[in-house]
PDB file of C-alpha atoms in Angstrom:
ATOM      1  CA  MET A   1      47.617 -49.701  54.736  1.00 94.00           C
ATOM      2  CA  VAL A   2      46.156 -50.687  58.073  1.00 94.00           C
ATOM      3  CA  GLN A   3      44.052 -53.421  56.487  1.00 96.00           C
ATOM      4  CA  THR A   4      47.100 -54.774  54.652  1.00 97.00           C
ATOM      5  CA  ALA A   5      49.054 -54.770  57.907  1.00 98.00           C
ATOM      6  CA  ASP A   6      46.455 -57.161  59.387  1.00 97.00           C
ATOM      7  CA  ILE A   7      46.696 -55.605  62.832  1.00 97.00           C
ATOM      8  CA  GLN A   8      45.208 -57.793  65.546  1.00 95.00           C
ATOM      9  CA  PRO A   9      44.363 -56.998  69.183  1.00 94.00           C
ATOM     10  CA  GLY A  10      47.356 -57.354  71.467  1.00 96.00           C
ATOM     11  CA  MET A  11      49.929 -56.626  68.779  1.00 97.00           C
ATOM     12  CA  LYS A  12      52.715 -54.153  69.347  1.00 98.00           C
ATOM     13  CA  VAL A  13      52.469 -51.611  66.494  1.00 98.00           C
ATOM     14  CA  LEU A  14      54.694 -48.702  65.472  1.00 98.00           C
ATOM     15  CA  GLU A  15      54.049 -45.708  63.230  1.00 98.00           C
ATOM     16  CA  PRO A  16      57.399 -43.959  62.736  1.00 97.00           C
ATOM     17  CA  SER A  17      57.641 -40.491  61.201  1.00 93.00           C
ATOM     18  CA  ALA A  18      54.083 -40.057  62.422  1.00 96.00           C
ATOM     19  CA  GLY A  19      53.630 -36.442  61.379  1.00 95.00           C
ATOM     20  CA  MET A  20      50.193 -35.278  62.449  1.00 96.00           C
ATOM     21  CA  GLY A  21      49.088 -38.809  63.326  1.00 97.00           C
ATOM     22  CA  HIS A  22      46.786 -39.688  60.442  1.00 97.00           C
ATOM     23  CA  ILE A  23      48.087 -43.240  60.042  1.00 98.00           C
ATOM     24  CA  ALA A  24      48.301 -43.667  63.821  1.00 98.00           C
ATOM     25  CA  GLU A  25      44.638 -42.654  64.077  1.00 98.00           C
ATOM     26  CA  MET A  26      43.721 -45.375  61.577  1.00 97.00           C
ATOM     27  CA  ILE A  27      45.726 -47.907  63.610  1.00 98.00           C
ATOM     28  CA  ARG A  28      43.897 -46.738  66.723  1.00 97.00           C
ATOM     29  CA  GLY A  29      40.644 -47.212  64.808  1.00 95.00           C
ATOM     30  CA  ALA A  30      41.651 -50.837  64.232  1.00 94.00           C
ATOM     31  CA  GLY A  31      41.652 -51.314  68.008  1.00 95.00           C
ATOM     32  CA  VAL A  32      45.344 -51.028  68.848  1.00 97.00           C
ATOM     33  CA  GLU A  33      47.164 -48.110  70.461  1.00 98.00           C
ATOM     34  CA  PRO A  34      50.346 -47.649  68.430  1.00 98.00           C
ATOM     35  CA  ASP A  35      53.682 -46.320  69.511  1.00 98.00           C
ATOM     36  CA  VAL A  36      54.643 -43.306  67.399  1.00 98.00           C
ATOM     37  CA  ILE A  37      57.862 -41.487  66.603  1.00 98.00           C
ATOM     38  CA  GLU A  38      58.154 -37.935  65.298  1.00 97.00           C
ATOM     39  CA  ILE A  39      61.205 -35.744  64.925  1.00 94.00           C
ATOM     40  CA  GLY A  40      59.307 -32.451  64.481  1.00 88.00           C
ATOM     41  CA  GLY A  41      58.702 -30.671  67.794  1.00 92.00           C
ATOM     42  CA  ASP A  42      55.298 -29.166  66.949  1.00 96.00           C
ATOM     43  CA  ARG A  43      54.042 -32.434  65.455  1.00 96.00           C
ATOM     44  CA  LYS A  44      55.431 -34.388  68.389  1.00 96.00           C
ATOM     45  CA  ARG A  45      53.482 -32.160  70.796  1.00 96.00           C
ATOM     46  CA  LEU A  46      50.352 -32.626  68.649  1.00 97.00           C
ATOM     47  CA  LEU A  47      50.719 -36.404  68.846  1.00 98.00           C
ATOM     48  CA  GLU A  48      51.096 -36.196  72.625  1.00 97.00           C
ATOM     49  CA  ALA A  49      47.982 -33.979  72.810  1.00 98.00           C
ATOM     50  CA  LYS A  50      46.102 -36.635  70.819  1.00 98.00           C
ATOM     51  CA  GLY A  51      47.099 -39.169  73.477  1.00 98.00           C
ATOM     52  CA  PHE A  52      49.591 -41.180  71.437  1.00 98.00           C
ATOM     53  CA  ASN A  53      52.523 -42.923  73.075  1.00 97.00           C
ATOM     54  CA  VAL A  54      55.471 -40.995  71.599  1.00 97.00           C
ATOM     55  CA  VAL A  55      58.474 -43.284  72.066  1.00 97.00           C
ATOM     56  CA  GLY A  56      61.153 -41.216  70.372  1.00 95.00           C
ATOM     57  CA  ASP A  57      62.020 -38.458  67.996  1.00 92.00           C
ATOM     58  CA  ASP A  58      64.460 -40.114  65.579  1.00 95.00           C
ATOM     59  CA  PHE A  59      63.256 -43.366  64.070  1.00 97.00           C
ATOM     60  CA  MET A  60      66.749 -44.332  62.967  1.00 97.00           C
ATOM     61  CA  ASP A  61      67.772 -44.532  66.657  1.00 97.00           C
ATOM     62  CA  THR A  62      64.939 -46.947  67.490  1.00 97.00           C
ATOM     63  CA  THR A  63      65.884 -50.459  68.625  1.00 97.00           C
ATOM     64  CA  GLU A  64      62.546 -51.673  70.064  1.00 98.00           C
ATOM     65  CA  THR A  65      60.881 -54.491  68.116  1.00 98.00           C
ATOM     66  CA  TYR A  66      57.291 -54.632  66.837  1.00 98.00           C
ATOM     67  CA  ASP A  67      54.727 -57.021  65.407  1.00 98.00           C
ATOM     68  CA  ARG A  68      53.578 -54.469  62.827  1.00 98.00           C
ATOM     69  CA  ILE A  69      55.119 -51.295  61.435  1.00 98.00           C
ATOM     70  CA  VAL A  70      52.983 -49.031  59.249  1.00 98.00           C
ATOM     71  CA  MET A  71      54.859 -46.097  57.787  1.00 98.00           C
ATOM     72  CA  ASN A  72      55.104 -43.208  55.374  1.00 96.00           C
ATOM     73  CA  PRO A  73      58.815 -42.388  55.632  1.00 95.00           C
ATOM     74  CA  PRO A  74      60.571 -39.315  54.259  1.00 94.00           C
ATOM     75  CA  PHE A  75      61.485 -39.771  50.580  1.00 92.00           C
ATOM     76  CA  SER A  76      64.246 -37.202  50.060  1.00 91.00           C
ATOM     77  CA  GLU A  77      67.767 -38.509  49.508  1.00 91.00           C
ATOM     78  CA  ARG A  78      66.384 -42.060  49.350  1.00 93.00           C
ATOM     79  CA  ARG A  79      65.631 -41.965  53.061  1.00 95.00           C
ATOM     80  CA  ASP A  80      62.564 -44.101  52.362  1.00 97.00           C
ATOM     81  CA  ALA A  81      64.877 -46.986  51.483  1.00 96.00           C
ATOM     82  CA  LEU A  82      66.952 -46.461  54.623  1.00 96.00           C
ATOM     83  CA  HIS A  83      63.872 -46.231  56.838  1.00 97.00           C
ATOM     84  CA  VAL A  84      62.262 -49.336  55.339  1.00 97.00           C
ATOM     85  CA  ARG A  85      65.420 -51.376  55.797  1.00 97.00           C
ATOM     86  CA  HIS A  86      65.689 -50.214  59.407  1.00 98.00           C
ATOM     87  CA  ALA A  87      62.001 -50.967  60.026  1.00 98.00           C
ATOM     88  CA  TYR A  88      62.433 -54.472  58.646  1.00 98.00           C
ATOM     89  CA  ASP A  89      65.185 -55.095  61.192  1.00 98.00           C
ATOM     90  CA  LEU A  90      62.771 -54.085  63.987  1.00 98.00           C
ATOM     91  CA  LEU A  91      60.129 -56.681  63.146  1.00 98.00           C
ATOM     92  CA  ASN A  92      59.434 -59.521  65.535  1.00 98.00           C
ATOM     93  CA  PRO A  93      59.356 -63.003  63.975  1.00 97.00           C
ATOM     94  CA  GLY A  94      56.238 -63.203  61.814  1.00 97.00           C
ATOM     95  CA  GLY A  95      55.979 -59.409  61.805  1.00 98.00           C
ATOM     96  CA  ARG A  96      54.689 -57.322  58.933  1.00 98.00           C
ATOM     97  CA  LEU A  97      55.850 -54.013  57.497  1.00 98.00           C
ATOM     98  CA  VAL A  98      53.635 -51.836  55.305  1.00 98.00           C
ATOM     99  CA  ALA A  99      55.241 -48.719  53.830  1.00 97.00           C
ATOM    100  CA  ILE A 100      54.512 -46.004  51.308  1.00 97.00           C
ATOM    101  CA  MET A 101      57.617 -45.459  49.200  1.00 96.00           C
ATOM    102  CA  GLY A 102      58.716 -43.286  46.333  1.00 92.00           C
ATOM    103  CA  GLU A 103      59.019 -45.076  43.019  1.00 93.00           C
ATOM    104  CA  GLY A 104      62.620 -43.921  42.617  1.00 93.00           C
ATOM    105  CA  VAL A 105      64.060 -46.740  44.706  1.00 93.00           C
ATOM    106  CA  PHE A 106      62.430 -49.255  42.378  1.00 95.00           C
ATOM    107  CA  TYR A 107      63.655 -47.695  39.110  1.00 94.00           C
ATOM    108  CA  GLY A 108      66.665 -45.505  39.920  1.00 94.00           C
ATOM    109  CA  SER A 109      70.147 -46.432  38.747  1.00 94.00           C
ATOM    110  CA  ASP A 110      71.951 -44.762  41.658  1.00 95.00           C
ATOM    111  CA  LYS A 111      73.807 -46.815  44.247  1.00 95.00           C
ATOM    112  CA  GLN A 112      71.186 -46.455  47.013  1.00 94.00           C
ATOM    113  CA  ALA A 113      68.321 -47.547  44.737  1.00 95.00           C
ATOM    114  CA  THR A 114      70.306 -50.470  43.360  1.00 96.00           C
ATOM    115  CA  GLU A 115      71.353 -51.611  46.830  1.00 96.00           C
ATOM    116  CA  PHE A 116      67.759 -51.356  48.072  1.00 96.00           C
ATOM    117  CA  ARG A 117      66.464 -53.555  45.242  1.00 96.00           C
ATOM    118  CA  GLU A 118      69.214 -56.103  45.866  1.00 96.00           C
ATOM    119  CA  TRP A 119      68.342 -56.119  49.567  1.00 96.00           C
ATOM    120  CA  LEU A 120      64.638 -56.459  48.794  1.00 95.00           C
ATOM    121  CA  ASP A 121      65.271 -59.394  46.469  1.00 95.00           C
ATOM    122  CA  GLY A 122      67.146 -61.071  49.331  1.00 94.00           C
ATOM    123  CA  VAL A 123      64.308 -60.731  51.850  1.00 91.00           C
ATOM    124  CA  ASN A 124      61.554 -61.961  49.527  1.00 66.00           C
TER     125      ASN A 124
END
């Protein structure tokens, strides 16, 4: 994921829904200190103990923009689609978003999956 994101020194990078910080650690390994967001109190404290810049606890409230967003969003109730669409809106011009997603949004016949695919077709 980090390689696909093509993270370069000086870029502003976000890892939302950071959990225990595994993706953030890989971003750090690429030479950039990412901002992270985590809603879970224990995980948020763990991220702070690891020295990450925790910039919030609810990604969907985030309005800051970024050059790169690398994410593994929650999948339940099609939240991955909602999170990816929100992340896309936070990208700076020329930015890049790399996300792990459930396959349901790509094959499901429900309204959220259909709307996500229509949106995705429009941004490609």
